[in-house]
Coordinates of C-alpha atoms in Angstrom, one line a residue:
X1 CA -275.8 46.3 61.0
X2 CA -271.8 47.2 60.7
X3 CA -270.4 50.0 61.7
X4 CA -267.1 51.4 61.1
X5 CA -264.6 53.1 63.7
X6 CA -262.0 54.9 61.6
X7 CA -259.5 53.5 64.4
X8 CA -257.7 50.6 64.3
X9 CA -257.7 47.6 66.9
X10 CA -254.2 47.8 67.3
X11 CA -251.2 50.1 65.5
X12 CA -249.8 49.0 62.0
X13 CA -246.3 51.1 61.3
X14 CA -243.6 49.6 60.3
X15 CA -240.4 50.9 60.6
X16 CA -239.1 51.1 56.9
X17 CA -240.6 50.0 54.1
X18 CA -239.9 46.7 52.8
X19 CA -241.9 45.4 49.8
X20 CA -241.0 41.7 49.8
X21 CA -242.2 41.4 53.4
X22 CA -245.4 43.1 52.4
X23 CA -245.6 40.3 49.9
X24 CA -245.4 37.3 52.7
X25 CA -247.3 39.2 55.1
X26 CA -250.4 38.7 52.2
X27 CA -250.5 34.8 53.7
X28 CA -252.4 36.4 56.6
X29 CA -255.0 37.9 54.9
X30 CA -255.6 35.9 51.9
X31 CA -253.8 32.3 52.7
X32 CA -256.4 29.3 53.7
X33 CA -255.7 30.0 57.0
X34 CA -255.7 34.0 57.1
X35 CA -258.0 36.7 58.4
X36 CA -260.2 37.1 55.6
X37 CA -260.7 33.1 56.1
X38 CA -261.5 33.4 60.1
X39 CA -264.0 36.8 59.0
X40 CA -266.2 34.9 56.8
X41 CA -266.2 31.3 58.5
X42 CA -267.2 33.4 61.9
X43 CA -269.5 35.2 60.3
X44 CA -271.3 32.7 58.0
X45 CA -271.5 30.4 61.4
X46 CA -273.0 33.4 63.2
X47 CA -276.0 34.0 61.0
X48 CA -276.5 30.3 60.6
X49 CA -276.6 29.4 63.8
X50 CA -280.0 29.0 65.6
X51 CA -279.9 29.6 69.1
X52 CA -279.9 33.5 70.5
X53 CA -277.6 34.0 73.4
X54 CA -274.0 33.3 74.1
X55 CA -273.0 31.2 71.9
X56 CA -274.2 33.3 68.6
X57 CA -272.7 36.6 70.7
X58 CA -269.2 35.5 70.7
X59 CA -269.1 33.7 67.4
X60 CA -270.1 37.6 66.2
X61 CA -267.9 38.9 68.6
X62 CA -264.7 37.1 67.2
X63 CA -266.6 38.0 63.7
X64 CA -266.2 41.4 64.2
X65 CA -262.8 42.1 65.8
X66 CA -261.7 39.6 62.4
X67 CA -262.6 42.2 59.8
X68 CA -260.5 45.0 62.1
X69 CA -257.5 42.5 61.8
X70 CA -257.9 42.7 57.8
X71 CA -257.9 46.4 58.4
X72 CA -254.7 45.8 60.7
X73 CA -253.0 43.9 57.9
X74 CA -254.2 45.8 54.9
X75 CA -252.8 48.5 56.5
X76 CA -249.6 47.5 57.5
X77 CA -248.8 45.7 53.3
X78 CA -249.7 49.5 52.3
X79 CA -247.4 51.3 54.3
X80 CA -244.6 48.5 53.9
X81 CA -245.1 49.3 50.2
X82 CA -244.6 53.0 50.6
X83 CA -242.4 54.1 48.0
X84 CA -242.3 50.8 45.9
X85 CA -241.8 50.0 43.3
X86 CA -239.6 53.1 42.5
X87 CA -237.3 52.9 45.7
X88 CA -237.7 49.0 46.9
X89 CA -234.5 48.1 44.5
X90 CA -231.1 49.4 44.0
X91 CA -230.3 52.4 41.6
X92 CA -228.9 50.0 38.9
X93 CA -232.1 48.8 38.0
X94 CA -233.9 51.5 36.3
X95 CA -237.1 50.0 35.7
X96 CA -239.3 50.3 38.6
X97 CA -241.5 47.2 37.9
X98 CA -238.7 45.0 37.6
X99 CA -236.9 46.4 40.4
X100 CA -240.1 45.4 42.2
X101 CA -240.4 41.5 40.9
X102 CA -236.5 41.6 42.1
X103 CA -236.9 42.8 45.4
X104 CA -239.5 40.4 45.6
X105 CA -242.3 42.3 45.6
X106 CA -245.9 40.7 43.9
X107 CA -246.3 43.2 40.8
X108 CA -249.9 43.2 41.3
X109 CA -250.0 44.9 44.1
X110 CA -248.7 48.0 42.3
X111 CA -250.2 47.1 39.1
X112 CA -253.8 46.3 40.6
X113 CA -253.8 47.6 43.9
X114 CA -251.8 50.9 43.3
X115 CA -249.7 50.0 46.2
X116 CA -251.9 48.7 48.7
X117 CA -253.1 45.3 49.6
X118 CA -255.2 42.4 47.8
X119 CA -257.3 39.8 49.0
X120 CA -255.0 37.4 48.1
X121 CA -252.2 34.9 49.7
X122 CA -248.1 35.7 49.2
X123 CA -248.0 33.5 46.3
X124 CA -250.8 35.7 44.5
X125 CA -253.4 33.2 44.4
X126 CA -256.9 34.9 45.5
X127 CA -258.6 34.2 48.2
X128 CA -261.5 31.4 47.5
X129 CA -264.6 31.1 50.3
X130 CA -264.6 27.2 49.7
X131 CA -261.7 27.4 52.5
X132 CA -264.9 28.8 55.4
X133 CA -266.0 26.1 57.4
X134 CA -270.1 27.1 58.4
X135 CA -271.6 23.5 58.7
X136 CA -274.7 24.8 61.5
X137 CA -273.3 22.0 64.0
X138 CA -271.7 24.3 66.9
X139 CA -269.6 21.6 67.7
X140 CA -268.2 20.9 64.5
X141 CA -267.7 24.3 63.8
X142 CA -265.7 25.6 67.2
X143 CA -263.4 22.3 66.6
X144 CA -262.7 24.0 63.2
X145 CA -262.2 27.4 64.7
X146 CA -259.5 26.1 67.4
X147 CA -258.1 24.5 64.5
X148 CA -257.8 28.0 62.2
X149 CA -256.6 29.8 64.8
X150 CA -253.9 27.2 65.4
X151 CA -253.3 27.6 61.9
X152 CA -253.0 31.2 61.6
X153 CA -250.8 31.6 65.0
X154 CA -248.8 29.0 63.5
X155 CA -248.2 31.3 60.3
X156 CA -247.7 34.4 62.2
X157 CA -245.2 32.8 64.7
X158 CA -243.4 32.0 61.3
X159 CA -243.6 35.8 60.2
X160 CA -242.6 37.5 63.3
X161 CA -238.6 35.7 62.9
X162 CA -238.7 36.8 59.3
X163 CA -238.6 40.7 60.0
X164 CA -236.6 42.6 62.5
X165 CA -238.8 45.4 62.2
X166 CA -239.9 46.8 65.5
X167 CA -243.3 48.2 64.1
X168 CA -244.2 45.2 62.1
X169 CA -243.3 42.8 65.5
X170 CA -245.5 44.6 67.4
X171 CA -248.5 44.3 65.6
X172 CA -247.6 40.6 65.3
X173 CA -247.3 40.1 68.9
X174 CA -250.6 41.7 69.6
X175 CA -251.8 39.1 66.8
X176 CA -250.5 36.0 68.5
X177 CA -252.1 37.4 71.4
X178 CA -255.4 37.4 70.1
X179 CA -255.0 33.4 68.3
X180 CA -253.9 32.6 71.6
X181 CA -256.9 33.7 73.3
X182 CA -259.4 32.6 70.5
X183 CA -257.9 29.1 70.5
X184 CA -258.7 29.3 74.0
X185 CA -261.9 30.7 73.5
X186 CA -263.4 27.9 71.1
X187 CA -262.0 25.2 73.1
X188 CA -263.7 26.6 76.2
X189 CA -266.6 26.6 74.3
X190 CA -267.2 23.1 73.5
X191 CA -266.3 22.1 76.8
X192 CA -269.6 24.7 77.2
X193 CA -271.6 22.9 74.9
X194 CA -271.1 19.6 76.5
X195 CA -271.4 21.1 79.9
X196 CA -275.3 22.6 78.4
X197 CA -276.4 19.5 77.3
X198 CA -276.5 20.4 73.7
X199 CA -273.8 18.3 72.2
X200 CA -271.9 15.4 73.3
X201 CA -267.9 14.6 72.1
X202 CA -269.1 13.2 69.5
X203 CA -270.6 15.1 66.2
X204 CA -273.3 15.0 65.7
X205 CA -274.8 13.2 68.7
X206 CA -277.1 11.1 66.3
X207 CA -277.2 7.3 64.7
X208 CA -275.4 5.7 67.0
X209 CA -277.7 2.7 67.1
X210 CA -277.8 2.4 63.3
X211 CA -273.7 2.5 62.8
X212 CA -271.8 -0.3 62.4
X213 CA -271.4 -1.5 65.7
X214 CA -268.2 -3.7 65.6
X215 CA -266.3 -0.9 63.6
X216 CA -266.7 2.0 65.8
X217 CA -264.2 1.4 68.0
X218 CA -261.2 0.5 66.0
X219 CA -258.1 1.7 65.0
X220 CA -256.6 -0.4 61.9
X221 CA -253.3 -0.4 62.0
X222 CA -252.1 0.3 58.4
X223 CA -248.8 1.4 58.2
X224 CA -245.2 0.4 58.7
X225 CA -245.1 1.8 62.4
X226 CA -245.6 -0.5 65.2
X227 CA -246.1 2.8 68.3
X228 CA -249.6 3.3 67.5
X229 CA -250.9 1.2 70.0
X230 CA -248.8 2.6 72.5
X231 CA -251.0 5.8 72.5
X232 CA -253.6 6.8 75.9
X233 CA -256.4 6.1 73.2
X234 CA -255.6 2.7 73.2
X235 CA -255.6 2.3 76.5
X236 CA -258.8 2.6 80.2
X237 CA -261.7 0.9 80.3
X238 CA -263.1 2.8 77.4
X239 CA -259.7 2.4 75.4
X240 CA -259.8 2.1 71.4
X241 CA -259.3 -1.9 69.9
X242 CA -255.7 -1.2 68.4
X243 CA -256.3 -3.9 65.5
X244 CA -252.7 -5.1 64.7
X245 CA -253.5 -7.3 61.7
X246 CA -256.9 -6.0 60.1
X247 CA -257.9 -7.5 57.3
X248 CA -260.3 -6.0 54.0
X249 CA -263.9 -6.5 54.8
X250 CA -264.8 -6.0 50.8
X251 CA -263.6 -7.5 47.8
X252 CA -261.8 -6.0 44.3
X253 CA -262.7 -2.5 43.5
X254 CA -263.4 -3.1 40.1
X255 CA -265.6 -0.7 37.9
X256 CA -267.8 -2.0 36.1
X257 CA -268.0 -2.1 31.9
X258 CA -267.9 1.0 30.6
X259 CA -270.5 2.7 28.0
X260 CA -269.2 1.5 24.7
X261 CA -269.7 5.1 23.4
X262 CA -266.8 6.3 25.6
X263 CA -264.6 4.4 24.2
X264 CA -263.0 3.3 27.5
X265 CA -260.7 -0.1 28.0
X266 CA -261.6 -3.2 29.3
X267 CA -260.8 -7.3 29.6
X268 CA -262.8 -8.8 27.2
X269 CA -265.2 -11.7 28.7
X270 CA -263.9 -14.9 27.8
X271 CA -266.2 -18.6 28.4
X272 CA -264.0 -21.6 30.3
X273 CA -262.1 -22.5 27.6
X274 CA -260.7 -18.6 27.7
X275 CA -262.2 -17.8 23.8
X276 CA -263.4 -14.4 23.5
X277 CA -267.0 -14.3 23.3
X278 CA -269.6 -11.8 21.2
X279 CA -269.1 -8.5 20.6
X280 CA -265.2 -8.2 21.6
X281 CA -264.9 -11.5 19.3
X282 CA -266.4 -9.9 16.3
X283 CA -264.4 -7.0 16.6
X284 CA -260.8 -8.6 17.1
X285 CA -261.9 -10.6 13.7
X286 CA -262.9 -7.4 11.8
X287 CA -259.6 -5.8 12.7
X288 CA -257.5 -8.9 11.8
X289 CA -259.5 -9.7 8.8
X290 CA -260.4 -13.2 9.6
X291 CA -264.2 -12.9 8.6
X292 CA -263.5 -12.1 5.0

């Protein structure tokens, strides 16, 4: 069960209006890495996940306080659009739409949205749940999480130097506040899980007897740079084998004949003496005329 407190987490007033910035700040709600993204991946990994206690508490937890951050933000695009499109342009433009696209502004949030926010990115491509990462693997999924939020305070970092607006900083700082604590939240956590017994650094903690055991502990070196080795994973008593010269273990990718009915092209086969044999034969004759 939800409820709803008609509060929110944290204030959302900006200053003045500004409908172009209302447009970027749509990257945190809708973008890959944006709120709506967190919401669902924390949720979808909190009913999925099959042990009752702490671990399921704070994924919901974080869940939770993710949909009052869409709130936060939702709020905040609608008040930065107060009064757009009719004031968000000079007087010289008459038409209000157009003063909008302009100024920047997305024209659906004021054709669609009347003015408020959409569930969209800045670009005005909607948000898509194939960007939630719910895979039932704890470990897996809080590596994913410190990764998202590293993402999104990345993003809002980026955000908070392209306003000057007092109102619209504040509720950014208290949003890098809370990445910065969820980051350190998740990583915490698998340090937890390892700590429990239930997973090991490695995910999942399963076939390692049946994986190739001379290839699990290599790093190919495959590019131009030479530094690689140089790294502390190359290095202890449990160090990766930096492989400066690795060589391919398989031989041409070649697909094979295609279905004649597709139509597709391909080297005829050809004996020793390099003739062209049945079917491709028959038809280089046809089309040359030879067989009349």
């Amino acid at each position: 069960m939800f409820r709803h407190t008609k509060l929110l987490q944290f204030e959302a007033k900006p200053e003045k209006p500004d409908a172009a910035y209302a447009r970027k700040l749509q990257e945190l709600i809708g973008g890959a890495y944006g709120e709506m993204t967190v919401t669902m991946q924390y949720l979808f990994q909190g009913w999925n996940c099959r042990i009752e206690g702490k671990y399921k508490d704070l994924i919901m937890d974080t869940a939770t306080e993710e949909i009052g951050h869409v709130e936060m933000l939702a709020t905040m695009v609608a008040r930065l659009l107060e009064g757009a499109p009719a004031t968000v342009m000079a007087e010289a433009v008459q038409d209000p739409v157009t003063a909008a696209v302009i100024g920047g502004m997305d024209p659906q949030q004021a054709i669609i949205a009347g003015g408020g926010a959409l569930p969209n990115n800045s670009q005005g491509v909607p948000w898509n749940g194939a960007y939630i990462v719910a895979s039932g693997n704890l470990l897996a999924d809080f590596r994913a999480n410190a990764a998202a939020e590293a993402q999104g305070r990345l993003q809002t970092a980026r955000l908070y130097n392209m306003t000057d607006d007092p109102g619209v900083r504040s509720m950014l700082q208290f949003n890098l506040a809370r990445d910065t604590v969820h980051q350190k939240q998740w990583l915490a956590a698998i340090e937890e899980l390892e700590e429990d017994g239930l997973e090991t650094p490695i995910a999942p903690s399963a076939l390692f007897d049946e994986e190739d055991q001379v290839h699990n502990n290599t790093v190919w070196r495959l590019s131009d740079g030479h530094d690689g080795s140089k790294g502390g994973w190359s290095s202890g008593p449990d160090g990766i084998e930096y492989l400066k010269d690795p060589r391919p273990l398989g031989g041409p990718g070649t697909a094979p004949k295609p279905d004649p009915a597709l139509y597709g092209t391909y080297e005829p086969v050809r004996d020793a003496m390099g003739t062209m044999k049945g079917k491709a034969k028959e038809v280089k004759n046809r089309l040359t005329g030879k067989n009349r």
